JSON list of C-alpha atoms in Angstrom, two decimals:
[
{"chain": "A", "resi": 1, "resn": "UNK", "atom": "CA", "xyz": [-14.82, -88.34, -21.47]},
{"chain": "A", "resi": 2, "resn": "UNK", "atom": "CA", "xyz": [-17.61, -87.85, -23.95]},
{"chain": "A", "resi": 3, "resn": "UNK", "atom": "CA", "xyz": [-16.08, -89.99, -26.67]},
{"chain": "A", "resi": 4, "resn": "UNK", "atom": "CA", "xyz": [-13.12, -92.10, -27.67]},
{"chain": "A", "resi": 5, "resn": "UNK", "atom": "CA", "xyz": [-9.91, -90.13, -27.94]},
{"chain": "A", "resi": 6, "resn": "UNK", "atom": "CA", "xyz": [-6.66, -91.07, -29.63]},
{"chain": "A", "resi": 7, "resn": "UNK", "atom": "CA", "xyz": [-3.20, -89.58, -29.62]},
{"chain": "A", "resi": 8, "resn": "UNK", "atom": "CA", "xyz": [-1.25, -88.52, -31.46]},
{"chain": "A", "resi": 9, "resn": "UNK", "atom": "CA", "xyz": [-3.54, -87.62, -34.34]},
{"chain": "A", "resi": 10, "resn": "UNK", "atom": "CA", "xyz": [-0.63, -87.70, -36.76]},
{"chain": "A", "resi": 11, "resn": "UNK", "atom": "CA", "xyz": [2.67, -89.52, -36.53]},
{"chain": "A", "resi": 12, "resn": "UNK", "atom": "CA", "xyz": [5.55, -89.54, -38.97]},
{"chain": "A", "resi": 13, "resn": "UNK", "atom": "CA", "xyz": [8.20, -92.18, -38.40]},
{"chain": "A", "resi": 14, "resn": "UNK", "atom": "CA", "xyz": [11.34, -93.15, -40.23]},
{"chain": "A", "resi": 15, "resn": "UNK", "atom": "CA", "xyz": [11.48, -96.76, -41.32]},
{"chain": "A", "resi": 16, "resn": "UNK", "atom": "CA", "xyz": [12.80, -98.87, -38.49]},
{"chain": "A", "resi": 17, "resn": "UNK", "atom": "CA", "xyz": [11.57, -96.64, -35.67]},
{"chain": "A", "resi": 18, "resn": "UNK", "atom": "CA", "xyz": [9.21, -97.84, -32.96]},
{"chain": "A", "resi": 19, "resn": "UNK", "atom": "CA", "xyz": [5.91, -96.02, -32.44]},
{"chain": "A", "resi": 20, "resn": "UNK", "atom": "CA", "xyz": [3.25, -96.08, -29.73]},
{"chain": "A", "resi": 21, "resn": "UNK", "atom": "CA", "xyz": [-0.36, -95.08, -30.35]},
{"chain": "A", "resi": 22, "resn": "UNK", "atom": "CA", "xyz": [-2.71, -94.35, -27.47]},
{"chain": "A", "resi": 23, "resn": "UNK", "atom": "CA", "xyz": [-6.45, -94.86, -27.10]},
{"chain": "A", "resi": 24, "resn": "UNK", "atom": "CA", "xyz": [-8.73, -93.57, -24.33]},
{"chain": "A", "resi": 25, "resn": "UNK", "atom": "CA", "xyz": [-12.07, -95.39, -24.56]},
{"chain": "A", "resi": 26, "resn": "UNK", "atom": "CA", "xyz": [-15.44, -94.21, -23.33]},
{"chain": "A", "resi": 27, "resn": "UNK", "atom": "CA", "xyz": [-15.57, -94.59, -19.58]},
{"chain": "A", "resi": 28, "resn": "UNK", "atom": "CA", "xyz": [-17.17, -97.86, -18.52]},
{"chain": "A", "resi": 29, "resn": "UNK", "atom": "CA", "xyz": [-16.82, -99.61, -21.87]},
{"chain": "A", "resi": 30, "resn": "UNK", "atom": "CA", "xyz": [-15.41, -103.05, -21.24]},
{"chain": "A", "resi": 31, "resn": "UNK", "atom": "CA", "xyz": [-14.59, -103.92, -24.85]},
{"chain": "A", "resi": 32, "resn": "UNK", "atom": "CA", "xyz": [-11.93, -102.15, -26.90]},
{"chain": "A", "resi": 33, "resn": "UNK", "atom": "CA", "xyz": [-10.94, -102.75, -30.50]},
{"chain": "A", "resi": 34, "resn": "UNK", "atom": "CA", "xyz": [-8.11, -101.64, -32.78]},
{"chain": "A", "resi": 35, "resn": "UNK", "atom": "CA", "xyz": [-8.56, -101.43, -36.55]},
{"chain": "A", "resi": 36, "resn": "UNK", "atom": "CA", "xyz": [-6.19, -100.53, -39.38]},
{"chain": "A", "resi": 37, "resn": "UNK", "atom": "CA", "xyz": [-7.47, -98.50, -42.32]},
{"chain": "A", "resi": 38, "resn": "UNK", "atom": "CA", "xyz": [-5.22, -98.36, -45.37]},
{"chain": "A", "resi": 39, "resn": "UNK", "atom": "CA", "xyz": [-5.72, -95.57, -47.87]},
{"chain": "A", "resi": 40, "resn": "UNK", "atom": "CA", "xyz": [-8.91, -96.05, -49.84]},
{"chain": "A", "resi": 41, "resn": "UNK", "atom": "CA", "xyz": [-9.92, -99.15, -47.91]},
{"chain": "A", "resi": 42, "resn": "UNK", "atom": "CA", "xyz": [-12.34, -100.07, -45.18]},
{"chain": "A", "resi": 43, "resn": "UNK", "atom": "CA", "xyz": [-11.01, -100.59, -41.66]},
{"chain": "A", "resi": 44, "resn": "UNK", "atom": "CA", "xyz": [-9.72, -104.06, -40.84]},
{"chain": "A", "resi": 45, "resn": "UNK", "atom": "CA", "xyz": [-9.75, -105.66, -37.42]},
{"chain": "A", "resi": 46, "resn": "UNK", "atom": "CA", "xyz": [-6.46, -105.93, -35.56]},
{"chain": "A", "resi": 47, "resn": "UNK", "atom": "CA", "xyz": [-7.16, -106.91, -31.98]},
{"chain": "A", "resi": 48, "resn": "UNK", "atom": "CA", "xyz": [-9.76, -106.97, -29.20]},
{"chain": "A", "resi": 49, "resn": "UNK", "atom": "CA", "xyz": [-9.67, -106.49, -25.43]},
{"chain": "A", "resi": 50, "resn": "UNK", "atom": "CA", "xyz": [-12.23, -107.31, -22.80]},
{"chain": "A", "resi": 51, "resn": "UNK", "atom": "CA", "xyz": [-11.11, -105.34, -19.78]},
{"chain": "A", "resi": 52, "resn": "UNK", "atom": "CA", "xyz": [-7.37, -105.99, -19.57]},
{"chain": "A", "resi": 53, "resn": "UNK", "atom": "CA", "xyz": [-7.49, -109.34, -21.34]},
{"chain": "A", "resi": 54, "resn": "UNK", "atom": "CA", "xyz": [-6.51, -109.49, -24.99]},
{"chain": "A", "resi": 55, "resn": "UNK", "atom": "CA", "xyz": [-8.95, -112.10, -26.24]},
{"chain": "A", "resi": 56, "resn": "UNK", "atom": "CA", "xyz": [-8.32, -111.89, -29.97]},
{"chain": "A", "resi": 57, "resn": "UNK", "atom": "CA", "xyz": [-5.20, -110.75, -31.76]},
{"chain": "A", "resi": 58, "resn": "UNK", "atom": "CA", "xyz": [-5.80, -112.62, -34.96]},
{"chain": "A", "resi": 59, "resn": "UNK", "atom": "CA", "xyz": [-5.72, -109.46, -37.09]},
{"chain": "A", "resi": 60, "resn": "UNK", "atom": "CA", "xyz": [-2.26, -108.27, -36.08]},
{"chain": "A", "resi": 61, "resn": "UNK", "atom": "CA", "xyz": [-0.24, -108.44, -39.31]},
{"chain": "A", "resi": 62, "resn": "UNK", "atom": "CA", "xyz": [3.08, -109.43, -37.77]},
{"chain": "A", "resi": 63, "resn": "UNK", "atom": "CA", "xyz": [4.90, -109.92, -34.50]},
{"chain": "A", "resi": 64, "resn": "UNK", "atom": "CA", "xyz": [6.08, -106.31, -34.80]},
{"chain": "A", "resi": 65, "resn": "UNK", "atom": "CA", "xyz": [2.60, -105.26, -33.67]},
{"chain": "A", "resi": 66, "resn": "UNK", "atom": "CA", "xyz": [1.81, -105.40, -29.99]},
{"chain": "A", "resi": 67, "resn": "UNK", "atom": "CA", "xyz": [-1.15, -104.06, -28.01]},
{"chain": "A", "resi": 68, "resn": "UNK", "atom": "CA", "xyz": [-1.83, -103.76, -24.32]},
{"chain": "A", "resi": 69, "resn": "UNK", "atom": "CA", "xyz": [-4.49, -102.51, -21.93]},
{"chain": "A", "resi": 70, "resn": "UNK", "atom": "CA", "xyz": [-2.94, -103.14, -18.51]},
{"chain": "A", "resi": 71, "resn": "UNK", "atom": "CA", "xyz": [-5.64, -101.57, -16.31]},
{"chain": "A", "resi": 72, "resn": "UNK", "atom": "CA", "xyz": [-8.63, -102.26, -18.51]},
{"chain": "A", "resi": 73, "resn": "UNK", "atom": "CA", "xyz": [-9.00, -98.67, -19.65]},
{"chain": "A", "resi": 74, "resn": "UNK", "atom": "CA", "xyz": [-6.36, -96.91, -21.77]},
{"chain": "A", "resi": 75, "resn": "UNK", "atom": "CA", "xyz": [-4.84, -99.03, -24.51]},
{"chain": "A", "resi": 76, "resn": "UNK", "atom": "CA", "xyz": [-1.59, -98.68, -26.43]},
{"chain": "A", "resi": 77, "resn": "UNK", "atom": "CA", "xyz": [-0.81, -100.11, -29.84]},
{"chain": "A", "resi": 78, "resn": "UNK", "atom": "CA", "xyz": [2.92, -100.43, -30.40]},
{"chain": "A", "resi": 79, "resn": "UNK", "atom": "CA", "xyz": [4.60, -101.06, -33.71]},
{"chain": "A", "resi": 80, "resn": "UNK", "atom": "CA", "xyz": [8.25, -102.01, -33.66]},
{"chain": "A", "resi": 81, "resn": "UNK", "atom": "CA", "xyz": [10.68, -101.47, -36.51]},
{"chain": "A", "resi": 82, "resn": "UNK", "atom": "CA", "xyz": [8.10, -99.70, -38.64]},
{"chain": "A", "resi": 83, "resn": "UNK", "atom": "CA", "xyz": [7.90, -100.47, -42.35]},
{"chain": "A", "resi": 84, "resn": "UNK", "atom": "CA", "xyz": [6.38, -98.42, -45.16]},
{"chain": "A", "resi": 85, "resn": "UNK", "atom": "CA", "xyz": [3.50, -100.85, -45.45]},
{"chain": "A", "resi": 86, "resn": "UNK", "atom": "CA", "xyz": [2.51, -99.93, -41.88]},
{"chain": "A", "resi": 87, "resn": "UNK", "atom": "CA", "xyz": [1.42, -96.49, -43.13]},
{"chain": "A", "resi": 88, "resn": "UNK", "atom": "CA", "xyz": [-2.31, -96.28, -42.41]},
{"chain": "A", "resi": 89, "resn": "UNK", "atom": "CA", "xyz": [-4.89, -94.79, -40.11]},
{"chain": "A", "resi": 90, "resn": "UNK", "atom": "CA", "xyz": [-5.18, -96.72, -36.86]},
{"chain": "A", "resi": 91, "resn": "UNK", "atom": "CA", "xyz": [-8.65, -96.57, -35.35]},
{"chain": "A", "resi": 92, "resn": "UNK", "atom": "CA", "xyz": [-9.64, -97.41, -31.83]},
{"chain": "A", "resi": 93, "resn": "UNK", "atom": "CA", "xyz": [-13.22, -98.21, -30.82]},
{"chain": "A", "resi": 94, "resn": "UNK", "atom": "CA", "xyz": [-14.96, -99.03, -27.59]},
{"chain": "A", "resi": 95, "resn": "UNK", "atom": "CA", "xyz": [-18.18, -100.98, -27.43]},
{"chain": "A", "resi": 96, "resn": "UNK", "atom": "CA", "xyz": [-21.41, -100.45, -25.58]},
{"chain": "A", "resi": 97, "resn": "UNK", "atom": "CA", "xyz": [-22.33, -104.03, -24.78]},
{"chain": "A", "resi": 98, "resn": "UNK", "atom": "CA", "xyz": [-25.96, -103.13, -24.19]},
{"chain": "A", "resi": 99, "resn": "UNK", "atom": "CA", "xyz": [-26.47, -101.86, -27.73]},
{"chain": "A", "resi": 100, "resn": "UNK", "atom": "CA", "xyz": [-23.77, -103.84, -29.58]},
{"chain": "A", "resi": 101, "resn": "UNK", "atom": "CA", "xyz": [-22.48, -100.57, -30.98]},
{"chain": "A", "resi": 102, "resn": "UNK", "atom": "CA", "xyz": [-18.87, -99.51, -31.36]},
{"chain": "A", "resi": 103, "resn": "UNK", "atom": "CA", "xyz": [-17.84, -95.89, -31.00]},
{"chain": "A", "resi": 104, "resn": "UNK", "atom": "CA", "xyz": [-14.74, -94.83, -32.87]},
{"chain": "A", "resi": 105, "resn": "UNK", "atom": "CA", "xyz": [-12.00, -92.38, -32.11]},
{"chain": "A", "resi": 106, "resn": "UNK", "atom": "CA", "xyz": [-10.69, -89.95, -34.74]},
{"chain": "A", "resi": 107, "resn": "UNK", "atom": "CA", "xyz": [-7.76, -92.22, -35.54]},
{"chain": "A", "resi": 108, "resn": "UNK", "atom": "CA", "xyz": [-4.01, -91.82, -35.71]},
{"chain": "A", "resi": 109, "resn": "UNK", "atom": "CA", "xyz": [-2.59, -91.34, -39.19]},
{"chain": "A", "resi": 110, "resn": "UNK", "atom": "CA", "xyz": [0.80, -93.05, -39.30]},
{"chain": "A", "resi": 111, "resn": "UNK", "atom": "CA", "xyz": [3.17, -92.25, -42.14]},
{"chain": "A", "resi": 112, "resn": "UNK", "atom": "CA", "xyz": [6.37, -94.26, -42.39]},
{"chain": "A", "resi": 113, "resn": "UNK", "atom": "CA", "xyz": [9.05, -92.71, -44.57]},
{"chain": "B", "resi": 1, "resn": "UNK", "atom": "CA", "xyz": [-17.94, -116.33, -41.98]},
{"chain": "B", "resi": 2, "resn": "UNK", "atom": "CA", "xyz": [-19.56, -112.94, -42.20]},
{"chain": "B", "resi": 3, "resn": "UNK", "atom": "CA", "xyz": [-18.83, -110.51, -45.01]},
{"chain": "B", "resi": 4, "resn": "UNK", "atom": "CA", "xyz": [-20.28, -107.43, -46.65]},
{"chain": "B", "resi": 5, "resn": "UNK", "atom": "CA", "xyz": [-20.10, -106.25, -50.23]},
{"chain": "B", "resi": 6, "resn": "UNK", "atom": "CA", "xyz": [-20.66, -102.66, -51.18]},
{"chain": "B", "resi": 7, "resn": "UNK", "atom": "CA", "xyz": [-21.61, -102.75, -54.80]},
{"chain": "B", "resi": 8, "resn": "UNK", "atom": "CA", "xyz": [-20.52, -99.24, -55.78]},
{"chain": "B", "resi": 9, "resn": "UNK", "atom": "CA", "xyz": [-17.20, -97.64, -54.92]},
{"chain": "B", "resi": 10, "resn": "UNK", "atom": "CA", "xyz": [-18.42, -94.19, -56.06]},
{"chain": "B", "resi": 11, "resn": "UNK", "atom": "CA", "xyz": [-21.89, -92.69, -56.33]},
{"chain": "B", "resi": 12, "resn": "UNK", "atom": "CA", "xyz": [-22.70, -89.20, -57.64]},
{"chain": "B", "resi": 13, "resn": "UNK", "atom": "CA", "xyz": [-26.06, -87.53, -57.16]},
{"chain": "B", "resi": 14, "resn": "UNK", "atom": "CA", "xyz": [-27.37, -84.03, -57.62]},
{"chain": "B", "resi": 15, "resn": "UNK", "atom": "CA", "xyz": [-28.38, -82.05, -54.56]},
{"chain": "B", "resi": 16, "resn": "UNK", "atom": "CA", "xyz": [-32.04, -82.66, -53.75]},
{"chain": "B", "resi": 17, "resn": "UNK", "atom": "CA", "xyz": [-32.22, -86.04, -55.52]},
{"chain": "B", "resi": 18, "resn": "UNK", "atom": "CA", "xyz": [-32.49, -89.45, -53.82]},
{"chain": "B", "resi": 19, "resn": "UNK", "atom": "CA", "xyz": [-29.49, -91.37, -52.57]},
{"chain": "B", "resi": 20, "resn": "UNK", "atom": "CA", "xyz": [-29.12, -95.16, -52.81]},
{"chain": "B", "resi": 21, "resn": "UNK", "atom": "CA", "xyz": [-25.99, -96.90, -51.48]},
{"chain": "B", "resi": 22, "resn": "UNK", "atom": "CA", "xyz": [-26.07, -100.65, -51.91]},
{"chain": "B", "resi": 23, "resn": "UNK", "atom": "CA", "xyz": [-24.84, -103.31, -49.51]},
{"chain": "B", "resi": 24, "resn": "UNK", "atom": "CA", "xyz": [-25.15, -107.08, -49.53]},
{"chain": "B", "resi": 25, "resn": "UNK", "atom": "CA", "xyz": [-24.12, -109.23, -46.62]},
{"chain": "B", "resi": 26, "resn": "UNK", "atom": "CA", "xyz": [-23.26, -112.82, -45.94]},
{"chain": "B", "resi": 27, "resn": "UNK", "atom": "CA", "xyz": [-23.91, -114.30, -42.53]},
{"chain": "B", "resi": 28, "resn": "UNK", "atom": "CA", "xyz": [-24.63, -117.71, -41.12]},
{"chain": "B", "resi": 29, "resn": "UNK", "atom": "CA", "xyz": [-27.15, -116.32, -38.67]},
{"chain": "B", "resi": 30, "resn": "UNK", "atom": "CA", "xyz": [-29.24, -113.23, -38.10]},
{"chain": "B", "resi": 31, "resn": "UNK", "atom": "CA", "xyz": [-26.67, -110.48, -38.22]},
{"chain": "B", "resi": 32, "resn": "UNK", "atom": "CA", "xyz": [-26.29, -107.07, -36.68]},
{"chain": "B", "resi": 33, "resn": "UNK", "atom": "CA", "xyz": [-25.77, -104.60, -39.51]},
{"chain": "B", "resi": 34, "resn": "UNK", "atom": "CA", "xyz": [-24.64, -101.00, -39.41]},
{"chain": "B", "resi": 35, "resn": "UNK", "atom": "CA", "xyz": [-23.97, -98.03, -41.65]},
{"chain": "B", "resi": 36, "resn": "UNK", "atom": "CA", "xyz": [-21.21, -95.63, -40.66]},
{"chain": "B", "resi": 37, "resn": "UNK", "atom": "CA", "xyz": [-20.20, -92.37, -42.32]},
{"chain": "B", "resi": 38, "resn": "UNK", "atom": "CA", "xyz": [-16.69, -90.97, -42.48]},
{"chain": "B", "resi": 39, "resn": "UNK", "atom": "CA", "xyz": [-16.15, -87.34, -43.41]},
{"chain": "B", "resi": 40, "resn": "UNK", "atom": "CA", "xyz": [-12.64, -86.32, -44.50]},
{"chain": "B", "resi": 41, "resn": "UNK", "atom": "CA", "xyz": [-10.21, -86.32, -41.59]},
{"chain": "B", "resi": 42, "resn": "UNK", "atom": "CA", "xyz": [-13.02, -87.19, -39.20]},
{"chain": "B", "resi": 43, "resn": "UNK", "atom": "CA", "xyz": [-13.85, -90.30, -37.23]},
{"chain": "B", "resi": 44, "resn": "UNK", "atom": "CA", "xyz": [-16.48, -92.87, -38.12]},
{"chain": "B", "resi": 45, "resn": "UNK", "atom": "CA", "xyz": [-19.97, -91.84, -37.11]},
{"chain": "B", "resi": 46, "resn": "UNK", "atom": "CA", "xyz": [-22.84, -94.27, -36.68]},
{"chain": "B", "resi": 47, "resn": "UNK", "atom": "CA", "xyz": [-25.74, -93.55, -39.04]},
{"chain": "B", "resi": 48, "resn": "UNK", "atom": "CA", "xyz": [-28.02, -96.43, -38.13]},
{"chain": "B", "resi": 49, "resn": "UNK", "atom": "CA", "xyz": [-28.10, -100.09, -37.14]},
{"chain": "B", "resi": 50, "resn": "UNK", "atom": "CA", "xyz": [-30.26, -103.16, -37.58]},
{"chain": "B", "resi": 51, "resn": "UNK", "atom": "CA", "xyz": [-30.51, -105.67, -34.74]},
{"chain": "B", "resi": 52, "resn": "UNK", "atom": "CA", "xyz": [-33.53, -107.84, -35.65]},
{"chain": "B", "resi": 53, "resn": "UNK", "atom": "CA", "xyz": [-36.26, -105.53, -34.43]},
{"chain": "B", "resi": 54, "resn": "UNK", "atom": "CA", "xyz": [-37.88, -103.55, -37.28]},
{"chain": "B", "resi": 55, "resn": "UNK", "atom": "CA", "xyz": [-36.63, -104.30, -40.79]},
{"chain": "B", "resi": 56, "resn": "UNK", "atom": "CA", "xyz": [-36.87, -100.62, -41.78]},
{"chain": "B", "resi": 57, "resn": "UNK", "atom": "CA", "xyz": [-34.36, -98.71, -39.73]},
{"chain": "B", "resi": 58, "resn": "UNK", "atom": "CA", "xyz": [-34.29, -94.94, -39.46]},
{"chain": "B", "resi": 59, "resn": "UNK", "atom": "CA", "xyz": [-31.04, -93.17, -38.69]},
{"chain": "B", "resi": 60, "resn": "UNK", "atom": "CA", "xyz": [-29.65, -89.71, -38.31]},
{"chain": "B", "resi": 61, "resn": "UNK", "atom": "CA", "xyz": [-29.73, -86.95, -40.93]},
{"chain": "B", "resi": 62, "resn": "UNK", "atom": "CA", "xyz": [-32.71, -88.43, -42.78]},
{"chain": "B", "resi": 63, "resn": "UNK", "atom": "CA", "xyz": [-31.03, -91.72, -43.72]},
{"chain": "B", "resi": 64, "resn": "UNK", "atom": "CA", "xyz": [-32.77, -95.06, -43.52]},
{"chain": "B", "resi": 65, "resn": "UNK", "atom": "CA", "xyz": [-32.04, -98.65, -44.48]},
{"chain": "B", "resi": 66, "resn": "UNK", "atom": "CA", "xyz": [-34.16, -101.72, -45.06]},
{"chain": "B", "resi": 67, "resn": "UNK", "atom": "CA", "xyz": [-33.07, -105.21, -44.05]},
{"chain": "B", "resi": 68, "resn": "UNK", "atom": "CA", "xyz": [-34.17, -107.76, -46.65]},
{"chain": "B", "resi": 69, "resn": "UNK", "atom": "CA", "xyz": [-33.28, -111.27, -45.59]},
{"chain": "B", "resi": 70, "resn": "UNK", "atom": "CA", "xyz": [-34.45, -112.86, -48.84]},
{"chain": "B", "resi": 71, "resn": "UNK", "atom": "CA", "xyz": [-32.08, -110.63, -50.80]},
{"chain": "B", "resi": 72, "resn": "UNK", "atom": "CA", "xyz": [-29.36, -110.50, -48.11]},
{"chain": "B", "resi": 73, "resn": "UNK", "atom": "CA", "xyz": [-29.33, -106.74, -48.60]},
{"chain": "B", "resi": 74, "resn": "UNK", "atom": "CA", "xyz": [-29.17, -103.68, -46.36]},
{"chain": "B", "resi": 75, "resn": "UNK", "atom": "CA", "xyz": [-29.26, -100.73, -48.73]},
{"chain": "B", "resi": 76, "resn": "UNK", "atom": "CA", "xyz": [-28.97, -97.17, -47.42]},
{"chain": "B", "resi": 77, "resn": "UNK", "atom": "CA", "xyz": [-31.31, -94.50, -48.77]},
{"chain": "B", "resi": 78, "resn": "UNK", "atom": "CA", "xyz": [-32.14, -90.84, -48.32]},
{"chain": "B", "resi": 79, "resn": "UNK", "atom": "CA", "xyz": [-34.96, -89.05, -50.13]},
{"chain": "B", "resi": 80, "resn": "UNK", "atom": "CA", "xyz": [-33.07, -85.84, -50.82]},
{"chain": "B", "resi": 81, "resn": "UNK", "atom": "CA", "xyz": [-29.31, -85.40, -50.85]},
{"chain": "B", "resi": 82, "resn": "UNK", "atom": "CA", "xyz": [-27.64, -82.43, -49.21]},
{"chain": "B", "resi": 83, "resn": "UNK", "atom": "CA", "xyz": [-24.19, -81.10, -49.95]},
{"chain": "B", "resi": 84, "resn": "UNK", "atom": "CA", "xyz": [-23.12, -82.03, -46.43]},
{"chain": "B", "resi": 85, "resn": "UNK", "atom": "CA", "xyz": [-23.84, -85.71, -47.19]},
{"chain": "B", "resi": 86, "resn": "UNK", "atom": "CA", "xyz": [-20.69, -85.94, -49.32]},
{"chain": "B", "resi": 87, "resn": "UNK", "atom": "CA", "xyz": [-18.51, -88.47, -47.50]},
{"chain": "B", "resi": 88, "resn": "UNK", "atom": "CA", "xyz": [-17.40, -92.12, -47.40]},
{"chain": "B", "resi": 89, "resn": "UNK", "atom": "CA", "xyz": [-20.03, -94.61, -46.27]},
{"chain": "B", "resi": 90, "resn": "UNK", "atom": "CA", "xyz": [-19.29, -98.03, -44.82]},
{"chain": "B", "resi": 91, "resn": "UNK", "atom": "CA", "xyz": [-21.62, -100.98, -44.46]},
{"chain": "B", "resi": 92, "resn": "UNK", "atom": "CA", "xyz": [-20.64, -103.14, -41.49]},
{"chain": "B", "resi": 93, "resn": "UNK", "atom": "CA", "xyz": [-21.61, -106.53, -40.12]},
{"chain": "B", "resi": 94, "resn": "UNK", "atom": "CA", "xyz": [-20.87, -107.48, -36.54]},
{"chain": "B", "resi": 95, "resn": "UNK", "atom": "CA", "xyz": [-19.45, -110.90, -35.88]},
{"chain": "B", "resi": 96, "resn": "UNK", "atom": "CA", "xyz": [-22.20, -111.16, -33.30]},
{"chain": "B", "resi": 97, "resn": "UNK", "atom": "CA", "xyz": [-20.53, -113.61, -30.97]},
{"chain": "B", "resi": 98, "resn": "UNK", "atom": "CA", "xyz": [-17.10, -114.13, -29.58]},
{"chain": "B", "resi": 99, "resn": "UNK", "atom": "CA", "xyz": [-15.32, -110.85, -30.07]},
{"chain": "B", "resi": 100, "resn": "UNK", "atom": "CA", "xyz": [-18.18, -108.96, -31.75]},
{"chain": "B", "resi": 101, "resn": "UNK", "atom": "CA", "xyz": [-15.60, -107.48, -34.09]},
{"chain": "B", "resi": 102, "resn": "UNK", "atom": "CA", "xyz": [-16.79, -105.47, -37.05]},
{"chain": "B", "resi": 103, "resn": "UNK", "atom": "CA", "xyz": [-16.31, -106.53, -40.64]},
{"chain": "B", "resi": 104, "resn": "UNK", "atom": "CA", "xyz": [-16.35, -103.53, -42.96]},
{"chain": "B", "resi": 105, "resn": "UNK", "atom": "CA", "xyz": [-17.22, -103.21, -46.59]},
{"chain": "B", "resi": 106, "resn": "UNK", "atom": "CA", "xyz": [-14.81, -101.43, -48.88]},
{"chain": "B", "resi": 107, "resn": "UNK", "atom": "CA", "xyz": [-16.77, -98.21, -48.72]},
{"chain": "B", "resi": 108, "resn": "UNK", "atom": "CA", "xyz": [-18.80, -96.04, -51.10]},
{"chain": "B", "resi": 109, "resn": "UNK", "atom": "CA", "xyz": [-17.74, -92.49, -51.73]},
{"chain": "B", "resi": 110, "resn": "UNK", "atom": "CA", "xyz": [-20.78, -90.26, -52.18]},
{"chain": "B", "resi": 111, "resn": "UNK", "atom": "CA", "xyz": [-20.40, -87.11, -54.22]},
{"chain": "B", "resi": 112, "resn": "UNK", "atom": "CA", "xyz": [-23.17, -84.51, -54.20]},
{"chain": "B", "resi": 113, "resn": "UNK", "atom": "CA", "xyz": [-23.31, -82.14, -57.14]},
{"chain": "B", "resi": 114, "resn": "UNK", "atom": "CA", "xyz": [-24.70, -78.63, -56.82]}
]
């Protein structure tokens, strides 16, 4: 596609539910990133993939957060047993290695009630 | 470790007047620096980037930024603000090696007054 797409755009979950957020990167981009943006804050790094390999997951806030990219393209961020503090916008980006530039999707706004 | 500091959380300007959004960075080597803009309910859009070529970088929509190593600054400017410039602006440094993850500043909200 022309850009990074994410789905759903909005997700409301009850506390304790599991959620899955999807990211479709720009075709051909090897690197994929997930960021979390809390209200009124700048995005913060969660995890990084190079192809299907998850090379850095140092930003994941707890073991309830899990990300995968099994075929090196689409990625899913899963949050188990959601908590209110998980409410945020989750941004996905893919990177053009030639220009060291990340291109961001529109984000998924997660609200945990 | 790399970091960025955006010195103003809110900036208000009148339409047609200059814009200055300030950013200071900390990096142990020559960094890659970016400015992104985020309009309400929209994704992050790249305005411009510095990657050690020219120190004065021109971006989209009339924005430009100057890399000043001696001041560790990368301030964003525009000669004349337009109403459509009202948005949140983020200064970003790339880790540059390893994961190349981005480190974001806290953002500056630009308000343009008619």
